[in-house]
XYZ file of C-alpha atoms in Angstrom:
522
model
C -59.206 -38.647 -5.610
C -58.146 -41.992 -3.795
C -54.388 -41.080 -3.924
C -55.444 -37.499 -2.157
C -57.788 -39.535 -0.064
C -55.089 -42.151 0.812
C -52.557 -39.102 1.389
C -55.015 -37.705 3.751
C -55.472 -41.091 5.886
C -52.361 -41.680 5.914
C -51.482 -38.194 7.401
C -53.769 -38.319 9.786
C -52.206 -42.061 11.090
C -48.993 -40.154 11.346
C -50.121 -37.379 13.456
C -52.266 -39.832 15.553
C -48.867 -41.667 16.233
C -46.498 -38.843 17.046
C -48.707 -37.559 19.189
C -49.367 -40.645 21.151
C -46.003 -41.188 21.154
C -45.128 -37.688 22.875
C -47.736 -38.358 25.270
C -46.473 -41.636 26.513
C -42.884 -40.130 26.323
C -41.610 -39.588 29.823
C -40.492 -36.126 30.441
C -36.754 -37.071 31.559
C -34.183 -34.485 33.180
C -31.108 -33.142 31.966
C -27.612 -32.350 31.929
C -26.738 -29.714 33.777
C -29.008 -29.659 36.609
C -28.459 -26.393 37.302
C -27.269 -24.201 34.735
C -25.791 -21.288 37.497
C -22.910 -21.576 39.577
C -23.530 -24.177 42.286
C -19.664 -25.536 42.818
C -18.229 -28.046 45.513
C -21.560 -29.319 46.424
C -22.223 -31.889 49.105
C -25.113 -33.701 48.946
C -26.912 -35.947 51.863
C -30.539 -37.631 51.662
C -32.500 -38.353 55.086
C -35.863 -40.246 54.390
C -37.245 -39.089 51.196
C -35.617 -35.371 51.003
C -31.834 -34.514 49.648
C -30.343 -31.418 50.751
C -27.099 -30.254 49.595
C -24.713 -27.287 50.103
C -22.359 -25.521 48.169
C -19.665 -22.823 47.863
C -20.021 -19.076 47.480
C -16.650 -17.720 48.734
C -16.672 -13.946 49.604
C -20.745 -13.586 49.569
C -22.872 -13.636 52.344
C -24.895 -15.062 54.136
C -22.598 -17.833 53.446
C -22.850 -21.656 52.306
C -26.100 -22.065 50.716
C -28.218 -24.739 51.780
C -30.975 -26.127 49.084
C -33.571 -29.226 49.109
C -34.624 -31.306 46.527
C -37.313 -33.878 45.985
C -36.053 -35.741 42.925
C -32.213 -34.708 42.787
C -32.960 -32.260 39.997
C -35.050 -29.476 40.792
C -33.463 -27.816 44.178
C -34.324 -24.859 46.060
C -32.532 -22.352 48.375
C -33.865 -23.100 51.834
C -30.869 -21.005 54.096
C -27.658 -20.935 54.831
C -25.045 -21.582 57.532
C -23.816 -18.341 58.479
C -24.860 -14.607 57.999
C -21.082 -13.719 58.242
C -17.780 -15.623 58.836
C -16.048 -12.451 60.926
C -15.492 -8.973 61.370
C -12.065 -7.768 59.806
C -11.306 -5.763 57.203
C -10.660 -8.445 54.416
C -14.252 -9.750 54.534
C -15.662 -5.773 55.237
C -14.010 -4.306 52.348
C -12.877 -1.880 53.971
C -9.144 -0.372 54.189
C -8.766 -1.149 50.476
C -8.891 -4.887 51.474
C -11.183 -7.866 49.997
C -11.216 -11.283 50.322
C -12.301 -12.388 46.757
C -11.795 -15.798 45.470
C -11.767 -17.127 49.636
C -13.885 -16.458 51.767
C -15.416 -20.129 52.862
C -14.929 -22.866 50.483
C -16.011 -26.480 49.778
C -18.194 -27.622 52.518
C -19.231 -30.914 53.718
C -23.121 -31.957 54.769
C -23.303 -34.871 57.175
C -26.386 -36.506 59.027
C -26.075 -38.488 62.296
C -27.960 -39.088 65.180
C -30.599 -36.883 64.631
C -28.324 -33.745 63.703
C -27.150 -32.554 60.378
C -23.400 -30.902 60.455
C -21.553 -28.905 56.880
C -18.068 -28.150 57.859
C -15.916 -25.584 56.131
C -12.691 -24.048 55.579
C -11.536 -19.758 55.227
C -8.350 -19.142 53.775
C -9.126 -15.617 55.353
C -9.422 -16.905 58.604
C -7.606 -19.640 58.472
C -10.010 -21.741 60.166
C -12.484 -24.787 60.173
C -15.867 -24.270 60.667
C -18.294 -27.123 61.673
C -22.016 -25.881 61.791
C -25.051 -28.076 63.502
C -28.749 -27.850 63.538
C -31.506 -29.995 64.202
C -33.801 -28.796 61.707
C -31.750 -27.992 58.636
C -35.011 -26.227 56.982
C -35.487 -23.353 59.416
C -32.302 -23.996 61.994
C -30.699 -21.922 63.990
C -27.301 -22.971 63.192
C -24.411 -23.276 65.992
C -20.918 -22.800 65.028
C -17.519 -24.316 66.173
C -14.252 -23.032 64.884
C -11.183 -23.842 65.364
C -7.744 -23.837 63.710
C -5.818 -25.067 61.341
C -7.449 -24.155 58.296
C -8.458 -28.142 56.833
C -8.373 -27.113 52.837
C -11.125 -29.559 51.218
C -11.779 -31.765 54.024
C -14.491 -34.387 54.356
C -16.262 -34.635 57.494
C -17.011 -38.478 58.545
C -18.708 -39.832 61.543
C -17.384 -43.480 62.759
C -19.211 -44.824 65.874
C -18.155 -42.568 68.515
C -15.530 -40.999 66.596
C -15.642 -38.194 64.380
C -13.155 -37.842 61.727
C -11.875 -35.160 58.865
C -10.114 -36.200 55.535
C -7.990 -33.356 53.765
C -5.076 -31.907 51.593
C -4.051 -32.425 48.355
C -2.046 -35.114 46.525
C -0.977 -36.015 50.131
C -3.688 -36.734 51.612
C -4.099 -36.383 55.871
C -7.151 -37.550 58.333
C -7.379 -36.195 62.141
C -9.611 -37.420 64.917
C -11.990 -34.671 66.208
C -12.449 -33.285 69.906
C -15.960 -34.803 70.860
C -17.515 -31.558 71.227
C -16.205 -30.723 67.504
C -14.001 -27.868 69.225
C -10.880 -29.120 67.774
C -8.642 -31.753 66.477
C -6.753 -34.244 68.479
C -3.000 -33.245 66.995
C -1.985 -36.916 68.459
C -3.872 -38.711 65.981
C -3.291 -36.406 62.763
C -1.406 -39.062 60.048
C -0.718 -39.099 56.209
C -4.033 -41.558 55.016
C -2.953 -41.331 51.578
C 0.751 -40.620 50.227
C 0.121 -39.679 46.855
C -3.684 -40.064 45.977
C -2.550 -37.987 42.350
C -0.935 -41.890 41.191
C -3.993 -43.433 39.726
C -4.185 -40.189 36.951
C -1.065 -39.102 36.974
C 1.936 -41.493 36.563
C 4.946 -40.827 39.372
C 7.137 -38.355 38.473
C 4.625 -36.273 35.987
C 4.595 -32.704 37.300
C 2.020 -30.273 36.672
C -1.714 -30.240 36.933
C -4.434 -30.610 40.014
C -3.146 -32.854 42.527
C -6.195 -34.940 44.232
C -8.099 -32.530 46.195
C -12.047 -32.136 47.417
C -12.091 -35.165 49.612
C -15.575 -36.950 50.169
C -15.737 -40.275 51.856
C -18.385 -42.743 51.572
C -19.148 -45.787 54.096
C -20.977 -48.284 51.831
C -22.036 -52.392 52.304
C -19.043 -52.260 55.269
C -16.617 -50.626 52.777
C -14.837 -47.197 52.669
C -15.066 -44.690 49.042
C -13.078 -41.698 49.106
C -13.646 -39.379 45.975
C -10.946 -36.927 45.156
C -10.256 -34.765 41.805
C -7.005 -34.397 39.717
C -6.274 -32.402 36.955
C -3.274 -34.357 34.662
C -1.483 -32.035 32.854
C -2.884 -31.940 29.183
C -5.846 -33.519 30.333
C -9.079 -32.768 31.828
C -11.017 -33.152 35.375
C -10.971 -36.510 36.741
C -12.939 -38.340 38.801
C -10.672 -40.278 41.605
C -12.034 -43.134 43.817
C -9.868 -45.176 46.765
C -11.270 -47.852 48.472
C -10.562 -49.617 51.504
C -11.983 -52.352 53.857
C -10.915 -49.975 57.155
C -10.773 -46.267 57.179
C -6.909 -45.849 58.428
C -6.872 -47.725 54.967
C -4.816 -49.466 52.971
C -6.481 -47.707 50.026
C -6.495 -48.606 46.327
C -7.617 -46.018 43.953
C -8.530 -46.289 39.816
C -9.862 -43.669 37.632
C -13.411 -43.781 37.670
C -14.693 -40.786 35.489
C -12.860 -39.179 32.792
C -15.426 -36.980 30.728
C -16.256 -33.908 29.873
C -14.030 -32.184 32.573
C -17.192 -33.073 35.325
C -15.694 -33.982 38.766
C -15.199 -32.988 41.926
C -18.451 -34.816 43.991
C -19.583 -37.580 45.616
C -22.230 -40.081 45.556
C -26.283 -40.508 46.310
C -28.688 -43.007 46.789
C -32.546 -43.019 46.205
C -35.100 -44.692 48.156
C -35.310 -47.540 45.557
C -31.704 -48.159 45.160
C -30.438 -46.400 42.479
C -27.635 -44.290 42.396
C -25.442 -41.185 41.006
C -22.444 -39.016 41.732
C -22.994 -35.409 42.169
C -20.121 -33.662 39.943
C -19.602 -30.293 38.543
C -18.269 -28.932 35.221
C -16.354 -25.442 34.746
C -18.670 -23.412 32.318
C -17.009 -20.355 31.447
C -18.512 -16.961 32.439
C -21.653 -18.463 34.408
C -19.304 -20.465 36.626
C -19.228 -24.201 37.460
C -22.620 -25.986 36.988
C -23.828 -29.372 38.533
C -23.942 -32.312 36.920
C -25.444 -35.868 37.833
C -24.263 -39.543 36.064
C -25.767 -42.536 36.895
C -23.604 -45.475 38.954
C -23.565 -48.379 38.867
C -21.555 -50.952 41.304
C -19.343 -53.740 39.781
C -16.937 -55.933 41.981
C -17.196 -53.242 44.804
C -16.312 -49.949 42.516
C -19.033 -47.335 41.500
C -18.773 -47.500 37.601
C -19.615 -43.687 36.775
C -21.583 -42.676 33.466
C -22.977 -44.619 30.463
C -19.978 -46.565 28.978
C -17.757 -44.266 31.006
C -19.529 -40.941 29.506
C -21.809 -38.428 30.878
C -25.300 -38.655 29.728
C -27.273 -35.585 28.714
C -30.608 -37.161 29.338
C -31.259 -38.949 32.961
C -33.703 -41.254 33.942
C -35.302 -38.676 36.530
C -38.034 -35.879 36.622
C -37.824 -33.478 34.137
C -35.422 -30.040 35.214
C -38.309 -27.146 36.181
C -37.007 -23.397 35.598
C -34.460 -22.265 38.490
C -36.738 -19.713 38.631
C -37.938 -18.782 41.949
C -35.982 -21.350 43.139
C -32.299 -20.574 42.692
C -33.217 -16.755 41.290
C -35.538 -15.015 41.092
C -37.517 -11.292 41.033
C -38.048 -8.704 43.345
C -40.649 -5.662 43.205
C -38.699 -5.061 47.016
C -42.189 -5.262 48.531
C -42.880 -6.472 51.922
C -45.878 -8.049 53.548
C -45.674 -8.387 57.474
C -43.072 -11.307 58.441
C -41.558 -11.894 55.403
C -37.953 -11.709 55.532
C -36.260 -8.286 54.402
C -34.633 -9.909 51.615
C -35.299 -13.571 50.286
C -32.946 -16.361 50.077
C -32.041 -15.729 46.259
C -30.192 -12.304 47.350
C -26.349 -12.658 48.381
C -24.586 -9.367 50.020
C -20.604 -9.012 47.970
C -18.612 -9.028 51.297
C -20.193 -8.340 54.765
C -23.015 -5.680 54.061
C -23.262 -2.866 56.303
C -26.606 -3.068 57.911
C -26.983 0.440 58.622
C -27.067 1.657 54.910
C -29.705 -0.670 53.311
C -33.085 -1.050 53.854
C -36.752 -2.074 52.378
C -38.539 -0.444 54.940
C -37.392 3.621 54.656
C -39.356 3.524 51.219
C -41.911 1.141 50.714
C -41.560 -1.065 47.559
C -37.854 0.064 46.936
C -34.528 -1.210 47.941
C -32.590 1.719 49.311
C -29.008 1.606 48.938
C -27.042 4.875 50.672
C -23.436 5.469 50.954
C -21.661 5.520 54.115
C -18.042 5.450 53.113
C -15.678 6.890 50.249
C -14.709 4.330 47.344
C -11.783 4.181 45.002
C -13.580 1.834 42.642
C -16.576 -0.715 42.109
C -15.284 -3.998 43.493
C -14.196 -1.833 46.689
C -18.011 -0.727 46.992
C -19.477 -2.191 50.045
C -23.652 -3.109 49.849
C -23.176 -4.677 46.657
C -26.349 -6.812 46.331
C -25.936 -9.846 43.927
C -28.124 -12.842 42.618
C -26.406 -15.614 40.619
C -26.724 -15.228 36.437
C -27.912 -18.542 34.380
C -27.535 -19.978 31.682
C -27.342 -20.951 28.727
C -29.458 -16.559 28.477
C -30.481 -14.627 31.087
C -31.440 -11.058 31.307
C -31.582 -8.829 34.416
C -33.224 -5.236 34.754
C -34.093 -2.703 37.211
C -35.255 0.907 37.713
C -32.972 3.512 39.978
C -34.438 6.493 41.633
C -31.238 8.991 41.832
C -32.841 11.945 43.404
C -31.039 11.271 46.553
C -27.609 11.111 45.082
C -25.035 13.106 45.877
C -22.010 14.248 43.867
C -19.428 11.862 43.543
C -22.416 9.202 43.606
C -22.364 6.307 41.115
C -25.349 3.526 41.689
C -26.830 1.516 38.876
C -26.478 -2.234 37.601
C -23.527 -4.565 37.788
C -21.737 -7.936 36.465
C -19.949 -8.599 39.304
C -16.510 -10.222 38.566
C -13.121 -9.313 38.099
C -13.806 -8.034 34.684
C -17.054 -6.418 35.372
C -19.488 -4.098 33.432
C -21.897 -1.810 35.019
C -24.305 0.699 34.114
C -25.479 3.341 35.940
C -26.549 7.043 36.844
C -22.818 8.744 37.839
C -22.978 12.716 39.751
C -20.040 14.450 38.152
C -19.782 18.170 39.453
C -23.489 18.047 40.365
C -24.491 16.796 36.886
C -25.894 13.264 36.335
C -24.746 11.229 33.276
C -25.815 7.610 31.843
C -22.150 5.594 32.271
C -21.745 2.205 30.938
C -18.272 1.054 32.532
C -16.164 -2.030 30.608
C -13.612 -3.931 32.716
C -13.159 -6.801 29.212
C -9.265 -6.214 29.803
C -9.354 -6.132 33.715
C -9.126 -2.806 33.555
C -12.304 -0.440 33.633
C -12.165 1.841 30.717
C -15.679 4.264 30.630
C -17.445 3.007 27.503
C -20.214 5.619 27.128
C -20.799 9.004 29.349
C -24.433 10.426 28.197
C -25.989 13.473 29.711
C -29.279 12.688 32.173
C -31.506 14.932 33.630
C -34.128 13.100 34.828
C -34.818 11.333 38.386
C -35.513 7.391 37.703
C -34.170 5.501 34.596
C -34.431 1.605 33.470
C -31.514 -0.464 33.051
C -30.553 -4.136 31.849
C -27.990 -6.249 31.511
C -28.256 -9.574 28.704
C -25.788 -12.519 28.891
C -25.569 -15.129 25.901
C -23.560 -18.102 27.662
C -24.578 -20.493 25.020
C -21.869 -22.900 24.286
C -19.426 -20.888 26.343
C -20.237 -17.293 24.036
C -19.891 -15.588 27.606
C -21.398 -12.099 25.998
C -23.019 -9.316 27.685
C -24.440 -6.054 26.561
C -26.390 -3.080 28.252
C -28.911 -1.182 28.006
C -31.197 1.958 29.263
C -34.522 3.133 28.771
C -36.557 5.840 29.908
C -39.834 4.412 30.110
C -38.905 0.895 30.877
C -40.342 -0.117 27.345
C -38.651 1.102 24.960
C -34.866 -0.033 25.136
C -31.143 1.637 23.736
C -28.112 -0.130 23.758
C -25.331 2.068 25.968
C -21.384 1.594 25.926
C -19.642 -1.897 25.036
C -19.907 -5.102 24.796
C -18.412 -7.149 27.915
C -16.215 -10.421 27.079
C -16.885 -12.169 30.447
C -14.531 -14.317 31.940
C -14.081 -16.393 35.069
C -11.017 -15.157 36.564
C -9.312 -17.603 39.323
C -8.719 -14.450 41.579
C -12.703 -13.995 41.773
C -13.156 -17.665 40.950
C -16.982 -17.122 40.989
C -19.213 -17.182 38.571
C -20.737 -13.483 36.894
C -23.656 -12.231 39.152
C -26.238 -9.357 38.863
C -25.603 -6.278 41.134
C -27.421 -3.598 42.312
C -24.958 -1.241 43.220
C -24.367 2.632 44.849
C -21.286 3.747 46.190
C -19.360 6.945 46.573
C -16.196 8.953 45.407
C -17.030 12.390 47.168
C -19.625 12.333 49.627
C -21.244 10.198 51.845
C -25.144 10.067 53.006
C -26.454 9.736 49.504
C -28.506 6.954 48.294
C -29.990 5.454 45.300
C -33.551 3.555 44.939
C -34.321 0.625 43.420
C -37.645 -0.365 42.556
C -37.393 -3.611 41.631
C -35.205 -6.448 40.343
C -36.344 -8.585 36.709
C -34.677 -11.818 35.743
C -35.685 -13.644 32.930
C -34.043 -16.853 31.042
């Protein structure tokens, strides 16, 4: 009886102490911060708020714009452009596409009482330098200009503004005033081979130093660049200098992982981190913060040069609403048609969507002829996550026409779909496989009625990239259709996988397809 009693006591001590010691336990964030593709990011704080922006290539509106109160939870809160340009390339249209370019790494800056992100377009071939002076609810003004500046930094010195770029070779320009254009007079080499402090002279192969971001801190200058040494990983580059025309000395400062490509934050009470990314497979390239520290002038990245999972910081909240999120396609009067979560593939065609022609459904109608999928304009796209996500939906076909093919996508160059498909005025189930890059039809099932549930499931657990689809009838009760899809990020997308909601046509135009909602879960 006293051993049972003593057992009992003593269990009870135990359970007393674990649970006042998970009380007292301070929720702390983690590594990533956001598990979804959020490359190239930019980051800025002003007072107590950081905002940051990021890449999304051929989607639009273009160059997200989020805020954060703590560095790790962030939400979408605009972006700088609806659309770059009209030409064929970014319209699909003419059996062009711009994927993979589009606008790429941007660059936020704050001064005087205006915020600025700068970008590039391969497609255009031109800078772009957007200002606001309310970055929560703009407008934005635009100044372009050529040449195309590939991974420049934007910097503002006194009265001068200036932009870093290139790569390896590194260049910096003085700015027009009015940020119309450069001053060619001024354009030198800053940096002759920024590559040297990863990659001995003479070693060919690899990244050369690219994604500029320069820092102004206690009077001296930081420029961060990334290299990629052949048989080696990401790397974190940083060149210092007492004047900004330089000299510059640069050392290896993060070497981990493969996270790089970044720049560095401060917080109100003086601590600080670099903002880095890490490729991630299928789901794309995913944020990362490690702490800094500053020894004899140099930011000394990580936690005995490695990057921590845990982080000293508020505890990461779902990205859902945030960075994704649901959408029964209902609308109350002034909310926006769609909401910031929702990215168009391409420049949409304004004339064949709406929210508004059917109330609680996204219609999607046809308004051109299509060869294939990733030629189908009106592709509407959210970003997957990781490490599982699922996405569903339910598609009205009654107004599709033959030749008509609308359903739900994995947008990338090896895509999988599923879908209601009008083949000589009969409707089939079609679950389409693109593992090998090219689309092979992986199940064709007779379908006669008028609204059908669909889903899509990624596993991107420790890089597993997986998909599978499904149908149902009644939205409950679920059957696999067709393949599974291997995803893979493929450099000529060079995007992470996203959900689409999709209808395009082979035959006929004038047809459309309703959606009545969107569903993603983690």
């Amino acid at each position: 009886m006293k051993l049972k009693f003593s057992l009992m006591v003593l269990t009870i001590l135990f359970i007393a102490f674990f649970l006042k010691a998970q009380s007292s336990e301070p929720m702390s964030a983690h590594n990533p911060i956001i598990f979804a593709d959020v490359p190239d990011m930019s980051m800025i704080r002003v007072g107590e708020n950081y905002y940051m922006s990021s890449t999304t290539m051929h989607m639009n509106p273009g160059v997200p714009i989020m805020k954060s109160k703590d560095l790790v939870n962030w939400e979408l809160i605009g972006y700088a452009y609806d659309t770059l340009a009209n030409m064929d390339e970014l319209n699909l249209a003419n059996g062009k596409n711009t994927y993979g370019r589009g606008s790429w790494a941007s660059s936020m800056r704050y001064h005087n009482g205006t915020y600025y992100v700068s970008t590039f377009a391969q497609t255009t071939g031109k800078t772009y330098i957007f200002t606001t002076k309310d970055i929560e609810k703009g407008p934005w003004e635009v100044k372009e200009f050529k040449p195309m500046m590939h991974d420049h930094t934007l910097f503002f010195e006194g009265e001068k503004v200036y932009m870093i770029w290139g790569g390896g070779k590194l260049n910096i320009v003085e700015l027009q005033p009015d940020l119309s254009g450069i001053k060619p007079e001024t354009q030198r080499v800053l940096i002759e081979n920024a590559t040297l402090p990863s990659t001995p002279e003479g070693v060919r192969g690899g990244l050369p130093a690219e994604g500029s971001q320069l820092f102004k801190i206690n009077g001296k200058y930081y420029l961060f660049n990334i290299s990629w040494p052949p048989g080696g990983m990401r790397t974190v580059i940083v060149h210092r200098s007492d004047k900004i025309d330089g000299p510059y000395e640069g050392r290896v400062v993060l070497q981990d992982k493969g996270v790089a490509q970044g720049g560095l934050i401060d917080m109100p009470d003086g601590k600080w981190y670099a903002y880095l990314f890490q490729d991630y497979g299928a789901v794309g390239r995913i944020p990362f913060l490690v702490p800094v520290k500053w020894e004899d002038g140099w930011p000394v990245l990580g936690v005995d040069g490695k990057v921590p999972y845990t982080l000293n910081l508020p505890a990461n909240k779902s990205l859902i609403p945030h960075i994704v999120n649901s959408d029964d396609f209902s609308r109350k009067k002034g909310e926006p048609n769609l909401p910031l979560v929702w990215q168009w593939n391409h420049n949409p065609d304004n004339s064949l969507w709406s929210v508004t022609k059917r109330k609680g459904y996204l219609r999607l109608q046809t308004g051109c002829i299509d060869s294939s999928f990733l030629q189908a304009r009106n592709t509407l796209t959210q970003r997957t996550i990781g490490p599982t996500c699922s996405g569903s939906t339910a598609v009205d076909v009654s107004g599709m026409k033959d030749g008509d093919f609308a359903g739900l996508s994995l947008l990338q160059k090896n895509y999988g779909l599923v879908g209601v498909k009008m083949i000589e005025g009969k409707k089939y189930l079609v679950m389409e496989n693109a593992t090998t890059g090219t689309p092979q039809e992986a199940a064709r099932i007779p379908f006669s009625g008028k609204k059908v549930f669909l889903k899509a499931e990624c596993d991107f657990t420790n890089k597993k990239d997986i998909a599978n689809f499904f149908y149902s009838l009644d939205g409950k009760n679920w059957q696999p259709i067709g393949t599974q899809l291997k995803m893979a990020y493929t450099i000529p997308h060079f995007m992470g996988y996203r959900f689409g909601l999709f209808s395009y046509s082979t035959k006929y135009t004038g047809g459309y397809a309703d959606f009545d909602f969107f569903n993603i879960k983690q």
